[in-house]
Tab-separated table of C-alpha atoms in Angstrom:
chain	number	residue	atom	x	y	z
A	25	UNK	CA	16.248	-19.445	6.290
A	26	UNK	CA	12.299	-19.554	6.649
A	27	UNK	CA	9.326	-20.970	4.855
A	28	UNK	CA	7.486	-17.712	3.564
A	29	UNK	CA	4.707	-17.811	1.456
A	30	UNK	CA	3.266	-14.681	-0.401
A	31	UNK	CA	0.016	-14.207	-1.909
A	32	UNK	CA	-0.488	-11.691	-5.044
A	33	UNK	CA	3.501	-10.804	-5.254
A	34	UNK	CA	2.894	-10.586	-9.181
A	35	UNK	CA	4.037	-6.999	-9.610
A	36	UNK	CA	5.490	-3.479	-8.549
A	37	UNK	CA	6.836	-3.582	-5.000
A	38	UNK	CA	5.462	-7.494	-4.409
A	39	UNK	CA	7.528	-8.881	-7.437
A	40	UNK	CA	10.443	-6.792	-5.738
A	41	UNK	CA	9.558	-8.569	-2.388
A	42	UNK	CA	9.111	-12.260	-3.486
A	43	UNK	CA	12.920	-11.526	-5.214
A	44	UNK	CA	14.662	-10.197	-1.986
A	45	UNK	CA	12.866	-12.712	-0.145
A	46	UNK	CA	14.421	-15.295	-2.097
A	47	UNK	CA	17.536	-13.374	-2.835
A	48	UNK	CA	18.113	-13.547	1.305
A	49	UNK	CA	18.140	-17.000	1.052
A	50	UNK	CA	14.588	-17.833	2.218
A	51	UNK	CA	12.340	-20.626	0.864
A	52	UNK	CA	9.244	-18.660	-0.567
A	53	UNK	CA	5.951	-19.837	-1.964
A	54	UNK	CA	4.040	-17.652	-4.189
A	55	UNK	CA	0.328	-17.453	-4.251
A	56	UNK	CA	-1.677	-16.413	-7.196
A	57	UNK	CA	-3.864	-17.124	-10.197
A	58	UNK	CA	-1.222	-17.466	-12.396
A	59	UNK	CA	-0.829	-14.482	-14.304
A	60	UNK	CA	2.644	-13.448	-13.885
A	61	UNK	CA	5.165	-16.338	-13.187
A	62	UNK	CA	7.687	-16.273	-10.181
A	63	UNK	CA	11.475	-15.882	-10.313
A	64	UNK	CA	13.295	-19.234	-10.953
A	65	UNK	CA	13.765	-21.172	-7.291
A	66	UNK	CA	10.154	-19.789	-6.002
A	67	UNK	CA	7.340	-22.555	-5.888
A	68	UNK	CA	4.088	-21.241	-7.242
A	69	UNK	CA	0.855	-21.958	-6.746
A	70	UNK	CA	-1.707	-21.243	-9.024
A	71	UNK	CA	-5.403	-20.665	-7.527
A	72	UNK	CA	-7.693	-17.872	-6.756
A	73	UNK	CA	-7.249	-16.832	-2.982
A	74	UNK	CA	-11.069	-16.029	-3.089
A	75	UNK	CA	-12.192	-19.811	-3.761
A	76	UNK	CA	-11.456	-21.143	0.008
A	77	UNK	CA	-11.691	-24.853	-0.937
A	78	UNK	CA	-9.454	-24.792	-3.573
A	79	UNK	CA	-6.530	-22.318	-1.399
A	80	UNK	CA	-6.941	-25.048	1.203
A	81	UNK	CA	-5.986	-27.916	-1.711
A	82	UNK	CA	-3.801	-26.249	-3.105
A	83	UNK	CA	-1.830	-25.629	0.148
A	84	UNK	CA	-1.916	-29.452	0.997
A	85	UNK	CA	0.353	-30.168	3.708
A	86	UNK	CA	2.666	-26.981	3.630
A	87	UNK	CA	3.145	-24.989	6.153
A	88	UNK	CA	5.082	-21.734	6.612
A	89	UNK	CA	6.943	-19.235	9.249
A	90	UNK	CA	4.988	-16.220	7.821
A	91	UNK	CA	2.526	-15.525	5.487
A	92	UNK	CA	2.860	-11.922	3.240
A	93	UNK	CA	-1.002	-11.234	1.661
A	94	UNK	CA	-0.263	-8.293	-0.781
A	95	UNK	CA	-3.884	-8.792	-1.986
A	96	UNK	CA	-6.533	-8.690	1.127
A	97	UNK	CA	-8.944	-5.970	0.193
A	98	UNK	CA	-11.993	-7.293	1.960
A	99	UNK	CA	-12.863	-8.695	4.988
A	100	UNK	CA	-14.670	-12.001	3.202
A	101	UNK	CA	-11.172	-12.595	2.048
A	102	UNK	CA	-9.783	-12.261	5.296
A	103	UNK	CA	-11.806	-14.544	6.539
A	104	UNK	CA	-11.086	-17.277	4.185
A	105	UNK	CA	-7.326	-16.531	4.905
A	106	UNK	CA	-8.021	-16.957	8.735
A	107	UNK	CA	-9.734	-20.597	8.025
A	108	UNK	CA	-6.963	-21.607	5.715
A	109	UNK	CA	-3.668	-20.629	7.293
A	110	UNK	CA	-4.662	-21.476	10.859
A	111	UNK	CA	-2.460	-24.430	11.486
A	112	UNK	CA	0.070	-23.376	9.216
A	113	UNK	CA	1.465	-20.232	9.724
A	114	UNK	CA	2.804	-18.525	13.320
A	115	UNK	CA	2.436	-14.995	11.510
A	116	UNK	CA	0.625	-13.067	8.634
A	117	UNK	CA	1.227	-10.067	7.613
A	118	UNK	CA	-0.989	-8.350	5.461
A	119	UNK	CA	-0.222	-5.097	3.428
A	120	UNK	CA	-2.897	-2.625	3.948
A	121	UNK	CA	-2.926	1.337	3.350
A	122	UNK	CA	-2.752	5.389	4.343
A	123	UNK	CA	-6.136	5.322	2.946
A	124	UNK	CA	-7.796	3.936	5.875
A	125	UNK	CA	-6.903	7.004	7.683
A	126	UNK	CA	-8.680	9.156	4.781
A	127	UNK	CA	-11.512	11.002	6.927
A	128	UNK	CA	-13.971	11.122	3.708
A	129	UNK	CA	-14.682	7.572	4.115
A	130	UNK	CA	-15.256	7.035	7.338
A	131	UNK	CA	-16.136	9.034	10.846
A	132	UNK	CA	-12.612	9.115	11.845
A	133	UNK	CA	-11.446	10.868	15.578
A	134	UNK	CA	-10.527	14.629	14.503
A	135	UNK	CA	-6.386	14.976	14.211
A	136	UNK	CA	-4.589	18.137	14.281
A	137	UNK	CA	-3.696	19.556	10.508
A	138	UNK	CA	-0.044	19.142	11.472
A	139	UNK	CA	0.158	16.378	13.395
A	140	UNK	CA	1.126	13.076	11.536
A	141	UNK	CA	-1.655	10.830	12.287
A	142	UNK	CA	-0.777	7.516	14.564
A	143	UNK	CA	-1.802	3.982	13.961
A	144	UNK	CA	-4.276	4.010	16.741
A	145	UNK	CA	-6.858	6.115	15.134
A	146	UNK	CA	-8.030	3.642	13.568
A	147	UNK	CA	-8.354	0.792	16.185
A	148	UNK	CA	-8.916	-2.700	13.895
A	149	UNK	CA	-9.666	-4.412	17.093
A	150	UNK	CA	-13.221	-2.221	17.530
A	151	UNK	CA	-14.253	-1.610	13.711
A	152	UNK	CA	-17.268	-2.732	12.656
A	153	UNK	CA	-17.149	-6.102	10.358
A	154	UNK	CA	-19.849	-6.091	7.451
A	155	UNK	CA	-19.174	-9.694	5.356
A	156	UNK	CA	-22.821	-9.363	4.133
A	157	UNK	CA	-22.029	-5.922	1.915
A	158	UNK	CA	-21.414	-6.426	-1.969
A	159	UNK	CA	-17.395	-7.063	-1.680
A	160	UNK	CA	-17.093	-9.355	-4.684
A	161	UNK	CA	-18.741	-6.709	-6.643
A	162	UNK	CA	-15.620	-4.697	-8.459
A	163	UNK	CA	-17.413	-1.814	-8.556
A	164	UNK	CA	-18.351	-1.509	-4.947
A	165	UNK	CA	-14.981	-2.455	-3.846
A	166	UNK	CA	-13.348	0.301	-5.746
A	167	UNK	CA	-15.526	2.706	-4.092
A	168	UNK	CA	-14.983	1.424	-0.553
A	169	UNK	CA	-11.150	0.546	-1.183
A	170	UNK	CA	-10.777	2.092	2.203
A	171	UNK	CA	-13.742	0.267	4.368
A	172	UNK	CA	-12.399	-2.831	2.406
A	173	UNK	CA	-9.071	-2.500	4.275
A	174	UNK	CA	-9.963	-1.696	7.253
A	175	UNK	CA	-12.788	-4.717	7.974
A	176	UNK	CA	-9.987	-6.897	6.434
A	177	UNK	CA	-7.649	-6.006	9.655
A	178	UNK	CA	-10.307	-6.246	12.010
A	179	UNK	CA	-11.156	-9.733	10.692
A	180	UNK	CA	-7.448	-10.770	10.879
A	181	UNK	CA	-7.464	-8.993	14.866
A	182	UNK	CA	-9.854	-10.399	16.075
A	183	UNK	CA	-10.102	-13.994	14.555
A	184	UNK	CA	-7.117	-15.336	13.538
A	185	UNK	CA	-5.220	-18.242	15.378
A	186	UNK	CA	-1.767	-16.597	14.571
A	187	UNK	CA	0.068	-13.460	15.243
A	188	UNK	CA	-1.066	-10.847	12.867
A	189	UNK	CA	0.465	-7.518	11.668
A	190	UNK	CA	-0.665	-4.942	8.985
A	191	UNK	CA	1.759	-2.408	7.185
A	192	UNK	CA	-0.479	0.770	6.549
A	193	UNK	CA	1.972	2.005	3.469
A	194	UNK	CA	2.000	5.659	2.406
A	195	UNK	CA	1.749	6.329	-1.737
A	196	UNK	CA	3.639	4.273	-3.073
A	197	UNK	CA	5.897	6.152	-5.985
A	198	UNK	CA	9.140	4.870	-8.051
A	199	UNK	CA	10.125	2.277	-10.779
A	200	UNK	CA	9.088	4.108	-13.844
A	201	UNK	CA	6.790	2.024	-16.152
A	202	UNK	CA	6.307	-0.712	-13.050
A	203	UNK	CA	4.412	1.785	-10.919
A	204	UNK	CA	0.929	0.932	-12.452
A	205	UNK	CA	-1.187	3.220	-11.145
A	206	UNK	CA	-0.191	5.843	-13.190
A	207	UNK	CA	-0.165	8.704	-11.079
A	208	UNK	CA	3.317	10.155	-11.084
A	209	UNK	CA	3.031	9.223	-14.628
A	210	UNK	CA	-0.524	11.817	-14.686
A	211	UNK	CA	1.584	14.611	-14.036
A	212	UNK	CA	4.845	14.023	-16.254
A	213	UNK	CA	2.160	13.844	-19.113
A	214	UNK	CA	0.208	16.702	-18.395
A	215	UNK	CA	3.394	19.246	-18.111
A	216	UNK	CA	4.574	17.786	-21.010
A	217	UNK	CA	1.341	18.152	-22.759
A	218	UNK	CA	0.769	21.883	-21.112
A	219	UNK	CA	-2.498	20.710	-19.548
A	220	UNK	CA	-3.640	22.467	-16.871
A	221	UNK	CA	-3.099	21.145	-13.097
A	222	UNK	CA	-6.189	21.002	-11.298
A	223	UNK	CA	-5.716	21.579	-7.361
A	224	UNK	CA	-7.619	22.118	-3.932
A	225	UNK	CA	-7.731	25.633	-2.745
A	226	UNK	CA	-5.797	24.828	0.637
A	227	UNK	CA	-3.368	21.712	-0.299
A	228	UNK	CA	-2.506	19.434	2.584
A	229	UNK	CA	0.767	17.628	2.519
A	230	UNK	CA	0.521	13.817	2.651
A	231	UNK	CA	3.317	10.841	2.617
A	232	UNK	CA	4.945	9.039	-0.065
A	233	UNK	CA	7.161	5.765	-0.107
A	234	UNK	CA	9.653	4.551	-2.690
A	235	UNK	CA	8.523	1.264	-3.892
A	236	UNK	CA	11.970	-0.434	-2.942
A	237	UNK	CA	11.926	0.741	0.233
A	238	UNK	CA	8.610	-0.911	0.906
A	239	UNK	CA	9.921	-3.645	-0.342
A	240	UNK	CA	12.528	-3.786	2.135
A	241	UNK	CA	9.882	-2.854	5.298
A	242	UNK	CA	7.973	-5.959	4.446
A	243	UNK	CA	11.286	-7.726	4.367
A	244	UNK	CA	12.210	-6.886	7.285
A	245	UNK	CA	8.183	-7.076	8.635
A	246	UNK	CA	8.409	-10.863	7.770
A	247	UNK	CA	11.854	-11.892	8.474
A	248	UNK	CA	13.583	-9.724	11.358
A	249	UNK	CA	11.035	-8.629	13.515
A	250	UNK	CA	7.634	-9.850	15.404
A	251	UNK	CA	5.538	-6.892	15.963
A	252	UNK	CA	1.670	-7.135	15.921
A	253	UNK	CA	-0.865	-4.672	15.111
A	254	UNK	CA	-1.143	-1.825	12.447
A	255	UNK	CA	2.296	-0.132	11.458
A	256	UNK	CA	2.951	3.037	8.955
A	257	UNK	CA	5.212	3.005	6.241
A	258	UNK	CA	6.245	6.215	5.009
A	259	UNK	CA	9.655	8.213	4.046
A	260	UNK	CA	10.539	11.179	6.190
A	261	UNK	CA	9.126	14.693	5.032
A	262	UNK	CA	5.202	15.522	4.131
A	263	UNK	CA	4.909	16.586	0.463
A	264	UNK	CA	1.827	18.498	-0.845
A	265	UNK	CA	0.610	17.846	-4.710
A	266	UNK	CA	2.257	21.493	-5.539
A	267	UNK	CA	5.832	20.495	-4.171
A	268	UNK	CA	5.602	16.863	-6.414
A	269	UNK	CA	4.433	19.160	-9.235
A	270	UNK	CA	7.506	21.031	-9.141
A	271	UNK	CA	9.468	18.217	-8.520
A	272	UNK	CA	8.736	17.043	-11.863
A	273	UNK	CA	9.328	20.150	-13.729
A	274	UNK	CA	12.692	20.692	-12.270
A	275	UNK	CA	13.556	17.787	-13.985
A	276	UNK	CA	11.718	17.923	-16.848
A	277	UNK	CA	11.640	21.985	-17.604
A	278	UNK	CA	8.090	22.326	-17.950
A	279	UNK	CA	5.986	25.147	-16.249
A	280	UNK	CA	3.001	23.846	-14.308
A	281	UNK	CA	-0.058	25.672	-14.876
A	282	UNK	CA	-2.332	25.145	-11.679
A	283	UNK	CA	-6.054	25.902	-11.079
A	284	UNK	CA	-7.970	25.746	-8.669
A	285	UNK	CA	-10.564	22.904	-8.787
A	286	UNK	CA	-14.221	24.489	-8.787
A	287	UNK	CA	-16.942	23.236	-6.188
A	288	UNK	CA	-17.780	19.738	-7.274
A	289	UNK	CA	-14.777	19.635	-9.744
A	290	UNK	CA	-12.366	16.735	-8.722
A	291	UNK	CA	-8.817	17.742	-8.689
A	292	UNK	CA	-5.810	15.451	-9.291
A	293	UNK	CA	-4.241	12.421	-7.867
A	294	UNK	CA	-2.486	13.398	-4.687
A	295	UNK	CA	-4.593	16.560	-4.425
A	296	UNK	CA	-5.932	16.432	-0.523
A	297	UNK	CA	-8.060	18.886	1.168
A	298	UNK	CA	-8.135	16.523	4.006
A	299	UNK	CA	-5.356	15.373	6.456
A	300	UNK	CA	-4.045	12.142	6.528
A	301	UNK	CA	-0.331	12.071	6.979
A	302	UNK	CA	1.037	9.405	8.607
A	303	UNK	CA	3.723	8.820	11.554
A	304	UNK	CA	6.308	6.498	10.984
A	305	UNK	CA	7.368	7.036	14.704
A	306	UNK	CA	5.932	3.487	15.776
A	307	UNK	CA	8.475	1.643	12.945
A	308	UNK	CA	11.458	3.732	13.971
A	309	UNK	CA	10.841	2.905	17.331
A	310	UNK	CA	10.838	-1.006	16.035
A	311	UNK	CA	14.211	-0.511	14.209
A	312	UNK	CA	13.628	0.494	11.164
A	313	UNK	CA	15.506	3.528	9.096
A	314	UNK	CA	13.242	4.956	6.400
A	315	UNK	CA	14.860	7.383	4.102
A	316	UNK	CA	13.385	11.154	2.976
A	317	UNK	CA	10.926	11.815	0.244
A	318	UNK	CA	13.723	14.209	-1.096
A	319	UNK	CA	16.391	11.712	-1.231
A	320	UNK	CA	14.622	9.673	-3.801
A	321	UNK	CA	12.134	11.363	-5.387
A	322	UNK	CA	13.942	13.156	-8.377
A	323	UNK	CA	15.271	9.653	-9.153
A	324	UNK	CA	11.595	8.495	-9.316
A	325	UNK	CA	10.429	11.433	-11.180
A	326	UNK	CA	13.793	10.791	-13.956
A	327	UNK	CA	12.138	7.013	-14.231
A	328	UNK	CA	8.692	8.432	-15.133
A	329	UNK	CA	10.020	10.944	-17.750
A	330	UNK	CA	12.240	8.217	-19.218
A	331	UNK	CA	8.622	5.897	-19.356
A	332	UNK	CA	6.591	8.465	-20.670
A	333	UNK	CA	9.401	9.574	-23.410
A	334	UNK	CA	9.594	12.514	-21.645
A	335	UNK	CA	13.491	14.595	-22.001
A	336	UNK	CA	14.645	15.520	-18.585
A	337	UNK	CA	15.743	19.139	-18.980
């Protein structure tokens, strides 16, 4: 048994977390402001992560084995997490994301079209920290979700009194009506609607994750391992927006109509001309078994049908 505490685990793969967490048998704390209750048996503690005085009340005397932020998007909130869990924690793991690999937001090291990009290319140990840039502003952040993420590692890196890991997750896909981005759900609504698919000339593959599956890396991230550093998390097999596309109408018995997205036109959610596929060699190499895209994805494509009131064929 260990003292965990998680901060955000409100919803999707995080709610799924905070229950196997406490399922296993482990004490866990949940951190958040109170929207969404935790399961029965979880203490929670309601205050806004952002407001460092009142974390640091809030957290009294407690202290914990490992800490699980779900919710670090900025580097100012990493460094409020460093100056309240020093002393009480011996490792934090934060969940970041593929996106900080995306090469249209930052001047990334060129990668190979095929070859699944490693953790190292983006080094958080030697990125550039900006605290002083508009990060409390919502519409700022949204537009440098990406730079967000990857000052928020570096700050963690290089300042933080405990051991610190980051799980860089793929897209995240599965659990129906729960997945709340809406993105699987774009698709299953357009075939169903006969709306035209709007694509990149040249589609590159990316990576996707089931949402339980994640769940179970950060499980086993917090619980039965001690790595440090950046770590992907992403199923086996690249997928390109096409392949999803028709993943969906095999199940649902819709035609796709595709076009081609013209110059300045943006094109749909998983649409890349840009490569940014992960490797998940670094994880394997830790221990872990991650499953293939194929394995669960017509399951996850059923769920979204059945949330959209879609028939499967």
């Amino acid at each position: 048994m260990q003292r965990i505490c998680v901060i955000g685990g409100s919803r999707y793969f995080g709610k799924l977390l905070v229950e196997r967490l406490h399922a296993a048998g482990h004490r866990v704390t949940v951190i958040n402001r109170g929207s969404t209750p935790p399961p029965p048996g979880v203490e929670h503690l309601v205050v806004d992560r952002d407001d460092g005085a009142a974390l640091a009340a809030a957290l009294g005397t407690r202290t914990f084995d490992v800490v699980v932020d779900q919710v670090c998007y900025t580097p100012v909130q990493a460094a409020i997490a460093v100056r309240a869990f020093s002393g009480r924690t011996r490792r934090y793991v934060m969940t970041s994301t593929i996106e900080v690999y995306d090469p249209a937001s930052a001047a990334l090291p060129a990668v190979a079209r095929h070859t699944p990009v490693p953790e190292e290319l983006v080094d958080p140990a030697t990125w550039t920290v900006r605290t002083d840039l508009p990060w409390h502003d919502e519409a700022y952040l949204e537009d440098h979700y990406a730079e967000g993420k990857r000052q928020a590692e570096a700050v963690f890196t290089r300042d933080a009194a405990f051991a610190f890991a980051s799980v860089r997750c793929a897209h995240v896909l599965g659990g129906g009506s729960r997945e709340f981005t809406g993105r699987l759900a774009y698709y299953v609504d357009r075939l169903a609607g006969g709306g035209e698919i709007i694509v990149h000339a040249r589609e590159l593959p990316t990576v996707f994750i089931h949402y339980e599956e994640l769940a179970d890396l950060l499980l086993w991230a917090a619980t039965a391992t001690g790595f440090t550093g950046p770590l992907n998390a992403c199923s086996d097999d690249l997928l390109d927006v096409r392949e999803l596309v028709a993943a969906i109408a095999a199940r649902s018995g819709r035609r796709p109509v595709f076009r081609t997205a013209a110059d300045g036109e943006q094109a749909g959610p998983f649409s890349f001309d840009r490569h940014y596929a992960m490797s998940n060699g670094r994880a394997k190499e830790l221990g872990f078994v991650f499953s293939r895209t194929g394995d669960w994805l017509p399951g996850a494509v059923t769920e979204a049908l059945a949330a959209s009131d879609v028939p499967a064929a």
